[in-house]
mmCIF file of C-alpha atoms in Angstrom:
data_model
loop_
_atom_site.group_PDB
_atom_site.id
_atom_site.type_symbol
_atom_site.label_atom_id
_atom_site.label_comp_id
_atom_site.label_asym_id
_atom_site.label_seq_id
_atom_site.Cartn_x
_atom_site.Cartn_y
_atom_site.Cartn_z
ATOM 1 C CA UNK A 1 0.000 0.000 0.000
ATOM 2 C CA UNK A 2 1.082 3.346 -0.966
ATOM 3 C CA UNK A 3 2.974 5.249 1.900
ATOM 4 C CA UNK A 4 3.376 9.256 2.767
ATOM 5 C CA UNK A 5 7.198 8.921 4.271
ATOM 6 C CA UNK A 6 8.567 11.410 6.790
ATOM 7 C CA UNK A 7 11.592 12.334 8.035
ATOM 8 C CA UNK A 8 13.307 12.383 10.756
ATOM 9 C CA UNK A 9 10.959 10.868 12.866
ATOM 10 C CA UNK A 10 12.867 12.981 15.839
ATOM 11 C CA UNK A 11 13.956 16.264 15.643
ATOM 12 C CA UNK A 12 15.865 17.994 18.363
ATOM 13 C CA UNK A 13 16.639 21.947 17.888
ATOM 14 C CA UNK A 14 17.121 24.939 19.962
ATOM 15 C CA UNK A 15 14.890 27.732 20.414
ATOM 16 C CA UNK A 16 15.189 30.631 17.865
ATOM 17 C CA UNK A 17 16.872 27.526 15.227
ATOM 18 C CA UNK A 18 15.040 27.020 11.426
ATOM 19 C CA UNK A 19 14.176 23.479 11.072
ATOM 20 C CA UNK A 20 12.942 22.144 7.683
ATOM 21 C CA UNK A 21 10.982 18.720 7.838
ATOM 22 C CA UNK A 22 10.314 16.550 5.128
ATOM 23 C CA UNK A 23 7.811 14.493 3.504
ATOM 24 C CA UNK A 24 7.254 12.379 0.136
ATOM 25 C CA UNK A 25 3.779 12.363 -0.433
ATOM 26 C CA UNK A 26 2.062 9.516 -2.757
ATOM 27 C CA UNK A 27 3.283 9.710 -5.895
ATOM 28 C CA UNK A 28 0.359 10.676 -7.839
ATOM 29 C CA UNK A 29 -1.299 12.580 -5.286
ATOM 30 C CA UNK A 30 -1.921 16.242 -5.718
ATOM 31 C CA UNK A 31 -2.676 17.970 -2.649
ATOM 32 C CA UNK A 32 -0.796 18.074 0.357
ATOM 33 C CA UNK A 33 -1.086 19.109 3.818
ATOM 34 C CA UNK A 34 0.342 19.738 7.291
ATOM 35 C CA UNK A 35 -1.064 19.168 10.591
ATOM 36 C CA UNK A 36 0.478 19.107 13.894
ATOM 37 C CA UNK A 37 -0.570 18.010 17.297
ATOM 38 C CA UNK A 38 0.761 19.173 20.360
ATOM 39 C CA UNK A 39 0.747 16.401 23.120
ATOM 40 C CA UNK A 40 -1.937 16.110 24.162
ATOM 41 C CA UNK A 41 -4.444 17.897 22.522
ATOM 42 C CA UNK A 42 -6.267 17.431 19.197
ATOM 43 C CA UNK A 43 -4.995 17.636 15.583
ATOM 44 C CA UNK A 44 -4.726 20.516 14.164
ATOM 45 C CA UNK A 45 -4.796 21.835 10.868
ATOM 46 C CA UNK A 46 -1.943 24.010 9.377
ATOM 47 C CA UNK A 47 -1.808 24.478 5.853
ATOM 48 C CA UNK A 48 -3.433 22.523 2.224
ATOM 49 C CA UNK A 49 -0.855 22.839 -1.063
ATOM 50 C CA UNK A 50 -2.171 22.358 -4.670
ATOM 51 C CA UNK A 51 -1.378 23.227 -7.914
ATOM 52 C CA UNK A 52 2.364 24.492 -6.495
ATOM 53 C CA UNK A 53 1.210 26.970 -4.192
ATOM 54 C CA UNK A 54 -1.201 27.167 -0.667
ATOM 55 C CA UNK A 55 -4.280 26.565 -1.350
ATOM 56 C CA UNK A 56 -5.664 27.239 2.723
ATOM 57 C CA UNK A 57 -3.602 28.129 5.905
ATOM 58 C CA UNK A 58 -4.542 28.310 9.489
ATOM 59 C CA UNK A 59 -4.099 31.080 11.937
ATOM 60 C CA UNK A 60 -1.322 28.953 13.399
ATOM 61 C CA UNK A 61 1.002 29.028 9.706
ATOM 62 C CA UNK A 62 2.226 32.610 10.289
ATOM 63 C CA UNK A 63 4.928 34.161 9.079
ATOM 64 C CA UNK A 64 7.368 31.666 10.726
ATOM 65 C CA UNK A 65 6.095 28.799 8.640
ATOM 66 C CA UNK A 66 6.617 27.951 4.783
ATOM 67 C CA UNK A 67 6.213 25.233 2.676
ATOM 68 C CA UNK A 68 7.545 24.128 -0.260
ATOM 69 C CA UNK A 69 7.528 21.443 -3.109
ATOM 70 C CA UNK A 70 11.412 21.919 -4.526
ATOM 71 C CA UNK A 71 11.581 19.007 -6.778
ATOM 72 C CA UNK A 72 8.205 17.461 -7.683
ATOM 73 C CA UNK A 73 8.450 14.389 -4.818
ATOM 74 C CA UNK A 74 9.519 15.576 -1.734
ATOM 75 C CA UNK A 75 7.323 18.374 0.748
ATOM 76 C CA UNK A 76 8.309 20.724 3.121
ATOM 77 C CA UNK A 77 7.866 22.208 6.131
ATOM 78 C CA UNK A 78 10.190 25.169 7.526
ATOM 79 C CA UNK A 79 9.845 26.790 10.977
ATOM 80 C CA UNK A 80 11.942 29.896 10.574
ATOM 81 C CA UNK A 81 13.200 30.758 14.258
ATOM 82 C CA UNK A 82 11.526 28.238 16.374
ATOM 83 C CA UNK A 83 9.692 28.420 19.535
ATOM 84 C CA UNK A 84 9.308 26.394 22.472
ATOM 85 C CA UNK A 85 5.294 26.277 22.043
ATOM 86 C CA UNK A 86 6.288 25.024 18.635
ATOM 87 C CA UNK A 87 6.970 21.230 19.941
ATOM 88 C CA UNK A 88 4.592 18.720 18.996
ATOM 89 C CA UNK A 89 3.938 16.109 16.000
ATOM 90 C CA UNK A 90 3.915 17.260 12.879
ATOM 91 C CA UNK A 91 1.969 14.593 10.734
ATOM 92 C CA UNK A 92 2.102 15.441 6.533
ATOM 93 C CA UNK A 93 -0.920 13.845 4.064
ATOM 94 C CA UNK A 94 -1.510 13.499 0.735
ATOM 95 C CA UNK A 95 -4.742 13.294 -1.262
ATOM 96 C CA UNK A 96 -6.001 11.906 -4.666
ATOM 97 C CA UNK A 97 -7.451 14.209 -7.228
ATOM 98 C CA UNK A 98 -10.925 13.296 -6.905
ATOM 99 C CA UNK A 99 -10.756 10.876 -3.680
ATOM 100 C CA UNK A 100 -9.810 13.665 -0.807
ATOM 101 C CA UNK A 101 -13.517 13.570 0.214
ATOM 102 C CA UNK A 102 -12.594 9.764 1.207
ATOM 103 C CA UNK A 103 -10.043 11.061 3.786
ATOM 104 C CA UNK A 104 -6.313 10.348 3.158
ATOM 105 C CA UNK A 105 -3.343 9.001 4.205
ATOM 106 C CA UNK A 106 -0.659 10.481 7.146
ATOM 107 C CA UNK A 107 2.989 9.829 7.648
ATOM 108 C CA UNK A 108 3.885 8.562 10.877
ATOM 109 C CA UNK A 109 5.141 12.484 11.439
ATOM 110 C CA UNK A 110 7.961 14.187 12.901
ATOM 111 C CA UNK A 111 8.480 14.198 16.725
ATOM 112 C CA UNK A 112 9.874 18.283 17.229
ATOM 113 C CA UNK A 113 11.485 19.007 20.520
ATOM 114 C CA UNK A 114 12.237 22.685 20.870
ATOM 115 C CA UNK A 115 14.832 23.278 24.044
ATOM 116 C CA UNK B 1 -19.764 26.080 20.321
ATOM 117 C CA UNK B 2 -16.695 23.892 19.273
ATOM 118 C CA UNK B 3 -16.131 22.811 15.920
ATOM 119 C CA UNK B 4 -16.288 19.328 16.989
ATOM 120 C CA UNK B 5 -17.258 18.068 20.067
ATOM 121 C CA UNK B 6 -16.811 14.245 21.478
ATOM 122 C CA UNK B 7 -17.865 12.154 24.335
ATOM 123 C CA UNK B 8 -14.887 12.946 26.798
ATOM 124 C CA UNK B 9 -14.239 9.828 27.961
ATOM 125 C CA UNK B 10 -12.179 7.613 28.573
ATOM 126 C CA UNK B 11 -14.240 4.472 27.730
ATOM 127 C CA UNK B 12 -12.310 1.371 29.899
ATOM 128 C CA UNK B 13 -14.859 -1.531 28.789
ATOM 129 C CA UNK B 14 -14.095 -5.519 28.970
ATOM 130 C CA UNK B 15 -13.491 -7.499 26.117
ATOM 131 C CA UNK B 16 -16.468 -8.516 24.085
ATOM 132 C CA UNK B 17 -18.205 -5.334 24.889
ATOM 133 C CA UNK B 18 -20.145 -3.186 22.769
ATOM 134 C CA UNK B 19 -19.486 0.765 22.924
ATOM 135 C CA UNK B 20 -20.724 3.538 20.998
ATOM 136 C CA UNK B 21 -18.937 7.265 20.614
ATOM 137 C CA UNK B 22 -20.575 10.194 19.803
ATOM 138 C CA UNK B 23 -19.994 13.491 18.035
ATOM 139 C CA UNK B 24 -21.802 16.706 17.361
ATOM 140 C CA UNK B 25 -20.499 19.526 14.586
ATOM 141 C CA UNK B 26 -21.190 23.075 14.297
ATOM 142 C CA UNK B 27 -20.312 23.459 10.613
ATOM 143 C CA UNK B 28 -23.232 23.032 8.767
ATOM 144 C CA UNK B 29 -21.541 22.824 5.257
ATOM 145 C CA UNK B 30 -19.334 20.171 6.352
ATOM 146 C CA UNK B 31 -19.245 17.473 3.248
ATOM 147 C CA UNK B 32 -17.715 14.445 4.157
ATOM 148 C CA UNK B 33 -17.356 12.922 8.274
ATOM 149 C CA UNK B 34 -15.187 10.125 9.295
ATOM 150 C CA UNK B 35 -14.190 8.128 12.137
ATOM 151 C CA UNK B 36 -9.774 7.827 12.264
ATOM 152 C CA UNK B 37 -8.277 6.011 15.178
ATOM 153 C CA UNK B 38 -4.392 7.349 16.918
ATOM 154 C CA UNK B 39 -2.453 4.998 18.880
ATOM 155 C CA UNK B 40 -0.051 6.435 21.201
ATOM 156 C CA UNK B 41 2.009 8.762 19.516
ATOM 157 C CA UNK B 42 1.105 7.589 16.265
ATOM 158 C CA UNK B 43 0.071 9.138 13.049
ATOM 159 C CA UNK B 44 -4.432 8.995 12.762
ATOM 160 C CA UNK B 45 -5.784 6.466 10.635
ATOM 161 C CA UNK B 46 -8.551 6.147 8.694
ATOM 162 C CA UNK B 47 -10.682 3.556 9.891
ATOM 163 C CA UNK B 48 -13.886 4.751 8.203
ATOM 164 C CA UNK B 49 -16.108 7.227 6.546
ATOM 165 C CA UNK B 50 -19.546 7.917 7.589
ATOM 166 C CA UNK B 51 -22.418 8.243 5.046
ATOM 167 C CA UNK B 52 -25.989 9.231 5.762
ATOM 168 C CA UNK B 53 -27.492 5.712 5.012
ATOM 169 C CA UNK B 54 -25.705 4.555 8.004
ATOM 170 C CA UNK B 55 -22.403 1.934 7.492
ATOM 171 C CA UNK B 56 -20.853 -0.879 8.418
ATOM 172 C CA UNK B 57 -17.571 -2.360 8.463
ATOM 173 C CA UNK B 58 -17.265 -5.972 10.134
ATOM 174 C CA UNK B 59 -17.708 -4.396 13.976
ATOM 175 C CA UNK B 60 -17.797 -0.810 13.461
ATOM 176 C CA UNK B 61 -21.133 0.768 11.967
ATOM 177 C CA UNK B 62 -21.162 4.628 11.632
ATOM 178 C CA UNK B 63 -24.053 6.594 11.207
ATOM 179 C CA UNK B 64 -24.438 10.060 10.353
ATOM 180 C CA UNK B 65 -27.709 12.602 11.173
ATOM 181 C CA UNK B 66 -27.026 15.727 9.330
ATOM 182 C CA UNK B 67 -30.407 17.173 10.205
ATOM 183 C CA UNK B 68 -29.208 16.849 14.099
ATOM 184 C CA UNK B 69 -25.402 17.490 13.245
ATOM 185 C CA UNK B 70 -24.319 14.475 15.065
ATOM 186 C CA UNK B 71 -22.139 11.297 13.877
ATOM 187 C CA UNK B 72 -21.688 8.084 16.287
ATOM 188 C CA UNK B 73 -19.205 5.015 15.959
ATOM 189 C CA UNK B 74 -20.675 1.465 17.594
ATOM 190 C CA UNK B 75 -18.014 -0.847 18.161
ATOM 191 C CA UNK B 76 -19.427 -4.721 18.946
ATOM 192 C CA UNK B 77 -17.798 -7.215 20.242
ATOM 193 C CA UNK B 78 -14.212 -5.064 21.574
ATOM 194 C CA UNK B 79 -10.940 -6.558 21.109
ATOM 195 C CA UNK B 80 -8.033 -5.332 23.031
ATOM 196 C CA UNK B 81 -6.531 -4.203 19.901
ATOM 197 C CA UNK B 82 -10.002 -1.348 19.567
ATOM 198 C CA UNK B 83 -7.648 0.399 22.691
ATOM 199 C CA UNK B 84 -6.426 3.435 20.813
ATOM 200 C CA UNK B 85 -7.987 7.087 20.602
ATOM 201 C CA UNK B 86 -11.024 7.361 18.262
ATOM 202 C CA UNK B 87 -11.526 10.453 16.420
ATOM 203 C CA UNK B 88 -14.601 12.383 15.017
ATOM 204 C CA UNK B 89 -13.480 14.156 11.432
ATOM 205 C CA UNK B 90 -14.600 16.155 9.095
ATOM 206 C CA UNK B 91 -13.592 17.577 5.766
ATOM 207 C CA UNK B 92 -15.235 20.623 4.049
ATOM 208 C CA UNK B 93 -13.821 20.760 -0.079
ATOM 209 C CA UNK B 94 -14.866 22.707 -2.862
ATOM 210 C CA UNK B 95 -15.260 26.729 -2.826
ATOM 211 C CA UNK B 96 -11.963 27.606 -0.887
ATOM 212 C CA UNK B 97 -11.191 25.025 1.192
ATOM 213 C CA UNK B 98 -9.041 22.563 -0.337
ATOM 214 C CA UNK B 99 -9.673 19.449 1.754
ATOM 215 C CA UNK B 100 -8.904 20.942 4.903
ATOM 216 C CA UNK B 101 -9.757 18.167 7.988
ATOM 217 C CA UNK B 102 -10.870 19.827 11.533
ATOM 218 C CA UNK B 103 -10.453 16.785 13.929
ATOM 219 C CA UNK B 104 -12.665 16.580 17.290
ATOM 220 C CA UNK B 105 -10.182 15.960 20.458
ATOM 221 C CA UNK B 106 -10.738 12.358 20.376
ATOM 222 C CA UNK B 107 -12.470 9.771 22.610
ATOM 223 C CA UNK B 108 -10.046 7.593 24.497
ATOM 224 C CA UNK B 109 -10.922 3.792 24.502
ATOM 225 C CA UNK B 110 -9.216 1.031 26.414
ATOM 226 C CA UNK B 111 -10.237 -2.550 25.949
ATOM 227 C CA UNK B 112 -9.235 -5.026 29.312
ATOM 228 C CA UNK B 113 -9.473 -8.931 29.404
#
């Protein structure tokens, strides 16, 4: 079964660092998200990408985020200058053209620890 | 009112049990519900979508009431592999929103011999 891959699965940084986490989405998918959960609480939405550029964002995905799709396969995430409130999950998704309204598929995410 | 509101929970129920989650959304243009399940510090899963006619899959039936704004998950006969968090979900798409999910803070289940 098709997989959305993440990576790392653990990132460590210091306060005020960038970090950039990854993702390769489904290979024939066309829109992509990010989400994040922060332990303990619910999932939260932070931005949709289609057609190369952000399609929705979230009052979270200010200024300090970006995404990007460099090379047609992999996905993005950059926090510019983290924060500490910015550790949590970040889980990445992919959806079909035509089959998002059947839900789609996570990576196993990226475990951020801001110190 | 929340986007998305769920049973609190938790649910601790013996194996062989039947339990049943609810949910109740605010957003009446909401298109498409589901039920995911998290394990601990996983990613959520799909487990199923939830239509209006009511559905089933093996031990889990869904049903959906749009004219009441409520969706509910029955799980028969538990395992202790059901122990994981169950979530309520939906997804508005079309106009601007581009599949954009707004999950409910989950309903904790645990499953004991």
């Amino acid at each position: 079964e098709p997989e959305v891959t993440q990576t790392p699965s653990h990132q460590v940084t210091q306060m005020g660092q960038e970090v950039i986490l990854r993702c390769v989405p489904i290979s024939n998918h066309l829109y992509f998200y990010w989400y994040r959960q922060i332990l303990g609480q619910k999932v939260e939405f932070l931005v949709s990408f289609y057609n190369n550029e952000i399609s929705e964002k979230s009052e979270i995905f200010d200024d300090q985020f970006s995404v990007e799709r460099p090379d047609g396969s992999n996905f993005t995430l950059k926090i510019r200058s983290t924060k500490l409130e910015d550790s949590a999950m970040y889980f990445c998704a992919s959806g079909g053209q035509g089959q998002i309204i059947y839900g789609y598929t996570f990576g196993s995410g990226t475990r951020l620890t801001v110190v | 009112r929340k986007e998305v509101e769920q049973d609190p929970g938790p649910f601790n129920v013996p194996e062989g049990a039947t339990v049943a989650f609810n949910c109740t959304y605010s957003n009446s243009a909401s298109q498409s519900f589901f039920w995911y399940r998290q394990d601990c510090r996983k990613e959520p899963k799909l487990l199923m979508s939830v239509y209006s006619s009511g559905n089933e899959d093996g031990r889990f039936t869904a049903q959906l009431n749009r004219a009441s704004q409520y969706i509910s998950l029955l799980i028969r006969d538990s395992k202790l592999s059901d122990s994981a968090t169950y979530l309520c979900v939906f997804l508005n798409a079309g106009g601007t929103s581009y599949g954009k999910l707004t999950f409910g803070q989950g309903t904790i289940l645990t499953v004991h011999p």
